Structures are given as structure tokens and as C-alpha cells.
Amino acid sequence: MATVSAQPRSIQAKHIFFIVYALLILLVLYRYEMPFLDSQSPARLHFAKVKWWLLPHGILGAIALFIAPLQFSNRLRQRHLQLHRILGRFYVAGVAIAAPAAVYIAIVQGPPTLVMAAVTQSAAWILTTSIALYCIRTGNVQQHRQWMIRSYPFAMVFVFTRALFAIPAIQRLEEVGIVSVVWSCIVAACFIPSFVISWGAVFPNKQRASSAVKVRAAAASAETGVELTNA
């Protein structure tokens, strides 16, 4: 009996992206979050007014941040659907708490120039996640996936803004640089997901297109056969 050899797992663009993204998360955690472990650090003293709000915001936001990449795994979703659903509930809970808390922190802590940025990011994060939740509740799996692709970039703003803050040229701009980076990342979170979703339609893969043509031809042939049989 001939044996079928297992196909090697191909490295896709999303795998490379998430590897780079994971390295950025480690950089951000080391540079910006580790100082909070020191009770006398300038960062911890700076956020003293909102320290009890930072706790739920940070913990639930981190849960959403780390869970979402697993949700984009086709292998995990196909083999462990129940786990996929449980992690999805944790993601929604993280958004529901972390996003409103971010607005309150921005209002109390400032600077005032970033309050509307926090409102915009949080509102968009809640809205896209709510639509994704509604879609899966109504059985619209395809739209659920697309709205999750739109949801997660608003969580990623946290990582990319802080990674960009580490660039010396941006640091020299001080508040102007911070505001510019934050708004630029929010705008990117609004538009890049639509480009990712439409990538296959804009730049069709020849092999995928050929397969689709063959499937349509087979379906048309089957329908013709049925019609001739019934004639």
C-alpha cells in the first residue's frame, strides 16, 4: 500500500508578521512596563493618579493582546473549536473592560491632546469587536473573521505606538511626536485591515484563480449532467 507523505507546513506572510510583532511586544514590555515593578520609578509615580485603573486596563488589555493571534490560527480553530470559542469570549471581555478604562485614564492623566485619540481608538475597538460578535452569533462566519481582522489592529496600536516612541527622532519631537505617532497608528488601524481583507481580490493568486475556475467548471458540468438526466 502506498503511503501519502505529510506535506511540509509552509511559512506564510502572517507567520512572519506575528514573529516580528512578538519581538516588538517583548521590546515594549521591557522598555515601558518593567519600570512599573519598581515602586519608586518615575513611570509609576507619573501614573499614580490612575494606578487602580491601570490594573484592569493593563491586565484585560494584555489578555486581549495575547489571545487574538491564536484566534487567527486556522489549525487551532479547526482542531480545537471549543477552545477557539472560549478564547474568543476572553478577548471580548478584555475589550469591554480595557477600552473604556483607556478613555478614563486619558481624561484623568492626559495630555489633553490625546483624549480624542483614546476615545477614537477605544470606540473603534469596541465597535468592530461588537460587530464581529454579532456576526458569529448569527452564524455569519466569514464576516466574523473579517471584523475580527478589523478589531485586532486597534489593540495593536498600543504596541506599535510605543515601539515608535523609542525612535530618537520621534523622542526629540516630544508631545508633537507622540500625538503624530498615535494618530498615524489609529488611521493605519482603520484602513490597513480592509486592504488585507481585499488582498486576494486585488492581487489574485494564479493558482487560486485556476482552482476556482476548475471548481466552477466542475459545478457547471454536474448541473448539465443533471439536466440531461432529467430531460
mmCIF file of C-alpha atoms in Angstrom:
data_model
loop_
_atom_site.group_PDB
_atom_site.id
_atom_site.type_symbol
_atom_site.label_atom_id
_atom_site.label_comp_id
_atom_site.label_asym_id
_atom_site.label_seq_id
_atom_site.Cartn_x
_atom_site.Cartn_y
_atom_site.Cartn_z
ATOM 1 C CA MET A 1 0.000 0.000 0.000
ATOM 2 C CA ALA A 2 1.360 3.399 -0.952
ATOM 3 C CA THR A 3 1.722 5.896 1.835
ATOM 4 C CA VAL A 4 0.936 9.556 1.485
ATOM 5 C CA SER A 5 3.738 11.732 2.834
ATOM 6 C CA ALA A 6 2.747 14.646 5.003
ATOM 7 C CA GLN A 7 3.002 17.989 3.268
ATOM 8 C CA PRO A 8 5.506 20.367 4.844
ATOM 9 C CA ARG A 9 3.959 23.320 6.619
ATOM 10 C CA SER A 10 4.582 26.440 4.594
ATOM 11 C CA ILE A 11 5.589 29.699 6.237
ATOM 12 C CA GLN A 12 3.003 32.322 5.367
ATOM 13 C CA ALA A 13 3.255 36.082 5.497
ATOM 14 C CA LYS A 14 1.127 36.174 8.647
ATOM 15 C CA HIS A 15 3.624 33.904 10.437
ATOM 16 C CA ILE A 16 6.497 36.279 9.679
ATOM 17 C CA PHE A 17 4.378 39.248 10.735
ATOM 18 C CA PHE A 18 3.442 37.725 14.086
ATOM 19 C CA ILE A 19 7.065 36.752 14.782
ATOM 20 C CA VAL A 20 8.164 40.360 14.241
ATOM 21 C CA TYR A 21 5.166 41.540 16.237
ATOM 22 C CA ALA A 22 6.081 39.244 19.147
ATOM 23 C CA LEU A 23 9.580 40.744 19.213
ATOM 24 C CA LEU A 24 8.037 44.235 19.327
ATOM 25 C CA ILE A 25 5.861 43.181 22.262
ATOM 26 C CA LEU A 26 8.936 41.996 24.168
ATOM 27 C CA LEU A 27 10.659 45.314 23.433
ATOM 28 C CA VAL A 28 7.647 47.296 24.655
ATOM 29 C CA LEU A 29 7.269 45.197 27.807
ATOM 30 C CA TYR A 30 10.942 45.571 28.671
ATOM 31 C CA ARG A 31 11.157 49.294 27.933
ATOM 32 C CA TYR A 32 7.815 50.590 29.220
ATOM 33 C CA GLU A 33 6.227 48.022 31.531
ATOM 34 C CA MET A 34 9.163 46.671 33.552
ATOM 35 C CA PRO A 35 9.733 50.036 35.310
ATOM 36 C CA PHE A 36 6.280 49.701 36.907
ATOM 37 C CA LEU A 37 7.639 46.885 39.053
ATOM 38 C CA ASP A 38 9.751 49.469 40.884
ATOM 39 C CA SER A 39 7.589 51.438 43.325
ATOM 40 C CA GLN A 40 9.919 54.442 43.064
ATOM 41 C CA SER A 41 10.286 54.514 39.297
ATOM 42 C CA PRO A 42 9.354 57.808 37.521
ATOM 43 C CA ALA A 43 6.881 55.930 35.315
ATOM 44 C CA ARG A 44 4.963 54.516 38.293
ATOM 45 C CA LEU A 45 4.938 57.856 40.093
ATOM 46 C CA HIS A 46 3.763 59.589 36.919
ATOM 47 C CA PHE A 47 0.648 57.374 36.736
ATOM 48 C CA ALA A 48 -0.085 57.446 40.471
ATOM 49 C CA LYS A 49 -3.443 59.178 39.936
ATOM 50 C CA VAL A 50 -4.786 56.328 37.806
ATOM 51 C CA LYS A 51 -2.862 53.372 39.197
ATOM 52 C CA TRP A 52 -6.011 51.436 40.150
ATOM 53 C CA TRP A 53 -7.436 51.987 36.675
ATOM 54 C CA LEU A 54 -4.202 50.849 35.046
ATOM 55 C CA LEU A 55 -4.562 47.432 36.697
ATOM 56 C CA PRO A 56 -7.793 46.265 34.968
ATOM 57 C CA HIS A 57 -6.874 48.140 31.806
ATOM 58 C CA GLY A 58 -3.419 46.547 31.647
ATOM 59 C CA ILE A 59 -4.435 43.003 32.616
ATOM 60 C CA LEU A 60 -7.539 42.757 30.426
ATOM 61 C CA GLY A 61 -5.837 44.593 27.585
ATOM 62 C CA ALA A 62 -2.884 42.194 27.764
ATOM 63 C CA ILE A 63 -5.260 39.213 27.679
ATOM 64 C CA ALA A 64 -6.883 40.539 24.511
ATOM 65 C CA LEU A 65 -3.491 41.385 23.049
ATOM 66 C CA PHE A 66 -2.033 37.902 23.545
ATOM 67 C CA ILE A 67 -5.178 35.879 22.769
ATOM 68 C CA ALA A 68 -6.007 37.397 19.385
ATOM 69 C CA PRO A 69 -3.038 35.948 17.415
ATOM 70 C CA LEU A 70 -4.161 32.449 18.458
ATOM 71 C CA GLN A 71 -7.623 33.213 17.094
ATOM 72 C CA PHE A 72 -6.173 33.759 13.635
ATOM 73 C CA SER A 73 -4.697 30.243 13.597
ATOM 74 C CA ASN A 74 -6.651 28.097 11.126
ATOM 75 C CA ARG A 75 -5.135 24.947 12.622
ATOM 76 C CA LEU A 76 -6.232 25.798 16.161
ATOM 77 C CA ARG A 77 -9.719 26.752 15.011
ATOM 78 C CA GLN A 78 -10.198 23.547 13.023
ATOM 79 C CA ARG A 79 -8.802 21.155 15.627
ATOM 80 C CA HIS A 80 -9.954 22.845 18.835
ATOM 81 C CA LEU A 81 -13.111 24.771 18.026
ATOM 82 C CA GLN A 82 -14.307 24.859 21.644
ATOM 83 C CA LEU A 83 -11.003 26.391 22.790
ATOM 84 C CA HIS A 84 -11.306 28.934 19.974
ATOM 85 C CA ARG A 85 -14.731 29.933 21.288
ATOM 86 C CA ILE A 86 -13.546 30.192 24.897
ATOM 87 C CA LEU A 87 -10.582 32.360 23.948
ATOM 88 C CA GLY A 88 -12.936 34.496 21.880
ATOM 89 C CA ARG A 89 -15.065 35.184 24.964
ATOM 90 C CA PHE A 90 -11.966 36.225 26.885
ATOM 91 C CA TYR A 91 -10.998 38.559 24.044
ATOM 92 C CA VAL A 92 -14.422 40.218 24.047
ATOM 93 C CA ALA A 93 -14.295 40.608 27.843
ATOM 94 C CA GLY A 94 -10.841 42.153 27.565
ATOM 95 C CA VAL A 95 -12.051 44.686 25.012
ATOM 96 C CA ALA A 96 -15.182 45.514 27.029
ATOM 97 C CA ILE A 97 -13.088 46.496 30.072
ATOM 98 C CA ALA A 98 -9.763 47.694 28.665
ATOM 99 C CA ALA A 99 -11.210 50.078 26.050
ATOM 100 C CA PRO A 100 -13.466 52.199 28.349
ATOM 101 C CA ALA A 101 -10.750 52.233 31.025
ATOM 102 C CA ALA A 102 -8.324 53.694 28.473
ATOM 103 C CA VAL A 103 -10.664 56.653 27.914
ATOM 104 C CA TYR A 104 -10.929 57.381 31.627
ATOM 105 C CA ILE A 105 -7.146 57.140 32.045
ATOM 106 C CA ALA A 106 -6.622 59.530 29.130
ATOM 107 C CA ILE A 107 -9.074 62.073 30.596
ATOM 108 C CA VAL A 108 -7.558 61.988 34.081
ATOM 109 C CA GLN A 109 -3.899 61.525 33.173
ATOM 110 C CA GLY A 110 -3.708 63.499 29.938
ATOM 111 C CA PRO A 111 -2.261 65.074 27.963
ATOM 112 C CA PRO A 112 -5.495 66.697 26.676
ATOM 113 C CA THR A 113 -4.213 66.429 23.106
ATOM 114 C CA LEU A 114 -4.552 62.634 23.304
ATOM 115 C CA VAL A 115 -8.036 62.384 24.827
ATOM 116 C CA MET A 116 -9.836 62.264 21.471
ATOM 117 C CA ALA A 117 -7.288 59.769 20.188
ATOM 118 C CA ALA A 118 -8.126 57.481 23.122
ATOM 119 C CA VAL A 119 -11.858 57.951 22.517
ATOM 120 C CA THR A 120 -11.498 57.178 18.812
ATOM 121 C CA GLN A 121 -9.325 54.118 19.315
ATOM 122 C CA SER A 122 -11.487 52.703 22.114
ATOM 123 C CA ALA A 123 -14.779 53.336 20.309
ATOM 124 C CA ALA A 124 -13.477 51.729 17.117
ATOM 125 C CA TRP A 125 -12.132 48.738 19.064
ATOM 126 C CA ILE A 126 -15.483 48.204 20.810
ATOM 127 C CA LEU A 127 -17.491 48.730 17.611
ATOM 128 C CA THR A 128 -15.502 46.315 15.436
ATOM 129 C CA THR A 129 -15.443 43.671 18.175
ATOM 130 C CA SER A 130 -19.202 44.026 18.738
ATOM 131 C CA ILE A 131 -19.906 43.563 15.038
ATOM 132 C CA ALA A 132 -17.622 40.504 14.956
ATOM 133 C CA LEU A 133 -19.503 39.079 17.962
ATOM 134 C CA TYR A 134 -22.875 39.771 16.331
ATOM 135 C CA CYS A 135 -21.771 38.070 13.107
ATOM 136 C CA ILE A 136 -20.703 34.857 14.827
ATOM 137 C CA ARG A 137 -23.871 34.852 16.922
ATOM 138 C CA THR A 138 -25.939 34.984 13.733
ATOM 139 C CA GLY A 139 -23.846 32.313 12.007
ATOM 140 C CA ASN A 140 -22.063 34.620 9.565
ATOM 141 C CA VAL A 141 -18.589 33.100 9.952
ATOM 142 C CA GLN A 142 -16.956 34.871 7.012
ATOM 143 C CA GLN A 143 -17.986 38.339 8.185
ATOM 144 C CA HIS A 144 -16.998 37.400 11.738
ATOM 145 C CA ARG A 145 -13.450 36.684 10.596
ATOM 146 C CA GLN A 146 -13.272 39.893 8.597
ATOM 147 C CA TRP A 147 -14.466 42.034 11.505
ATOM 148 C CA MET A 148 -12.011 40.345 13.837
ATOM 149 C CA ILE A 149 -9.287 41.337 11.379
ATOM 150 C CA ARG A 150 -10.617 44.897 11.713
ATOM 151 C CA SER A 151 -10.818 44.665 15.516
ATOM 152 C CA TYR A 152 -7.358 43.474 16.473
ATOM 153 C CA PRO A 153 -5.320 46.323 14.905
ATOM 154 C CA PHE A 154 -6.875 48.733 17.409
ATOM 155 C CA ALA A 155 -5.298 46.638 20.165
ATOM 156 C CA MET A 156 -2.030 46.596 18.248
ATOM 157 C CA VAL A 157 -1.903 50.398 18.348
ATOM 158 C CA PHE A 158 -0.662 50.036 21.940
ATOM 159 C CA VAL A 159 2.406 48.081 20.793
ATOM 160 C CA PHE A 160 3.277 49.951 17.616
ATOM 161 C CA THR A 161 2.987 53.419 19.138
ATOM 162 C CA ARG A 162 5.330 52.552 21.974
ATOM 163 C CA ALA A 163 7.766 50.856 19.645
ATOM 164 C CA LEU A 164 7.853 54.026 17.534
ATOM 165 C CA PHE A 165 8.262 56.205 20.646
ATOM 166 C CA ALA A 166 11.644 54.521 21.129
ATOM 167 C CA ILE A 167 12.974 56.119 17.927
ATOM 168 C CA PRO A 168 15.262 59.041 18.922
ATOM 169 C CA ALA A 169 13.966 61.337 16.152
ATOM 170 C CA ILE A 170 10.408 60.972 17.464
ATOM 171 C CA GLN A 171 11.543 61.456 21.058
ATOM 172 C CA ARG A 172 13.081 64.792 20.107
ATOM 173 C CA LEU A 173 9.675 65.990 18.870
ATOM 174 C CA GLU A 174 8.268 65.405 22.380
ATOM 175 C CA GLU A 175 4.456 65.826 22.583
ATOM 176 C CA VAL A 176 4.097 66.643 18.883
ATOM 177 C CA GLY A 177 5.854 63.407 18.010
ATOM 178 C CA ILE A 178 3.723 61.381 20.426
ATOM 179 C CA VAL A 179 0.441 62.806 19.111
ATOM 180 C CA SER A 180 1.520 62.320 15.494
ATOM 181 C CA VAL A 181 2.514 58.695 16.083
ATOM 182 C CA VAL A 182 -0.695 57.843 17.953
ATOM 183 C CA TRP A 183 -2.998 59.322 15.316
ATOM 184 C CA SER A 184 -0.977 57.765 12.488
ATOM 185 C CA CYS A 185 -1.301 54.316 14.056
ATOM 186 C CA ILE A 186 -5.048 54.771 14.608
ATOM 187 C CA VAL A 187 -5.519 55.776 10.963
ATOM 188 C CA ALA A 188 -3.479 52.738 9.886
ATOM 189 C CA ALA A 189 -5.661 50.512 12.078
ATOM 190 C CA CYS A 190 -8.723 51.875 10.281
ATOM 191 C CA PHE A 191 -7.537 51.296 6.714
ATOM 192 C CA ILE A 192 -4.936 48.505 6.592
ATOM 193 C CA PRO A 193 -7.389 45.707 7.596
ATOM 194 C CA SER A 194 -9.602 46.468 4.591
ATOM 195 C CA PHE A 195 -6.542 46.155 2.362
ATOM 196 C CA VAL A 196 -5.630 42.817 3.974
ATOM 197 C CA ILE A 197 -9.183 41.504 3.548
ATOM 198 C CA SER A 198 -9.296 42.570 -0.117
ATOM 199 C CA TRP A 199 -5.751 41.418 -0.946
ATOM 200 C CA GLY A 200 -6.877 38.247 -2.713
ATOM 201 C CA ALA A 201 -9.372 40.140 -4.854
ATOM 202 C CA VAL A 202 -6.958 42.955 -5.713
ATOM 203 C CA PHE A 203 -3.980 40.662 -6.403
ATOM 204 C CA PRO A 204 -5.460 37.264 -7.287
ATOM 205 C CA ASN A 205 -3.163 34.274 -6.979
ATOM 206 C CA LYS A 206 -2.916 32.466 -10.344
ATOM 207 C CA GLN A 207 -3.033 29.025 -8.758
ATOM 208 C CA ARG A 208 -6.034 30.002 -6.624
ATOM 209 C CA ALA A 209 -7.791 31.525 -9.613
ATOM 210 C CA SER A 210 -7.119 28.395 -11.708
ATOM 211 C CA SER A 211 -8.541 26.198 -8.946
ATOM 212 C CA ALA A 212 -11.622 28.397 -8.709
ATOM 213 C CA VAL A 213 -12.168 28.127 -12.485
ATOM 214 C CA LYS A 214 -11.890 24.329 -12.285
ATOM 215 C CA VAL A 215 -14.384 24.198 -9.415
ATOM 216 C CA ARG A 216 -16.861 26.353 -11.316
ATOM 217 C CA ALA A 217 -16.386 24.239 -14.452
ATOM 218 C CA ALA A 218 -16.981 21.042 -12.477
ATOM 219 C CA ALA A 219 -20.107 22.507 -10.905
ATOM 220 C CA ALA A 220 -21.407 23.612 -14.306
ATOM 221 C CA SER A 221 -20.683 20.151 -15.745
ATOM 222 C CA ALA A 222 -22.544 18.493 -12.872
ATOM 223 C CA GLU A 223 -25.559 20.755 -13.382
ATOM 224 C CA THR A 224 -25.563 19.962 -17.106
ATOM 225 C CA GLY A 225 -25.470 16.237 -16.356
ATOM 226 C CA VAL A 226 -28.411 16.564 -14.004
ATOM 227 C CA GLU A 227 -30.395 18.463 -16.610
ATOM 228 C CA LEU A 228 -29.686 15.803 -19.281
ATOM 229 C CA THR A 229 -30.702 13.050 -16.879
ATOM 230 C CA ASN A 230 -33.975 14.754 -16.062
ATOM 231 C CA ALA A 231 -34.722 15.505 -19.722
#
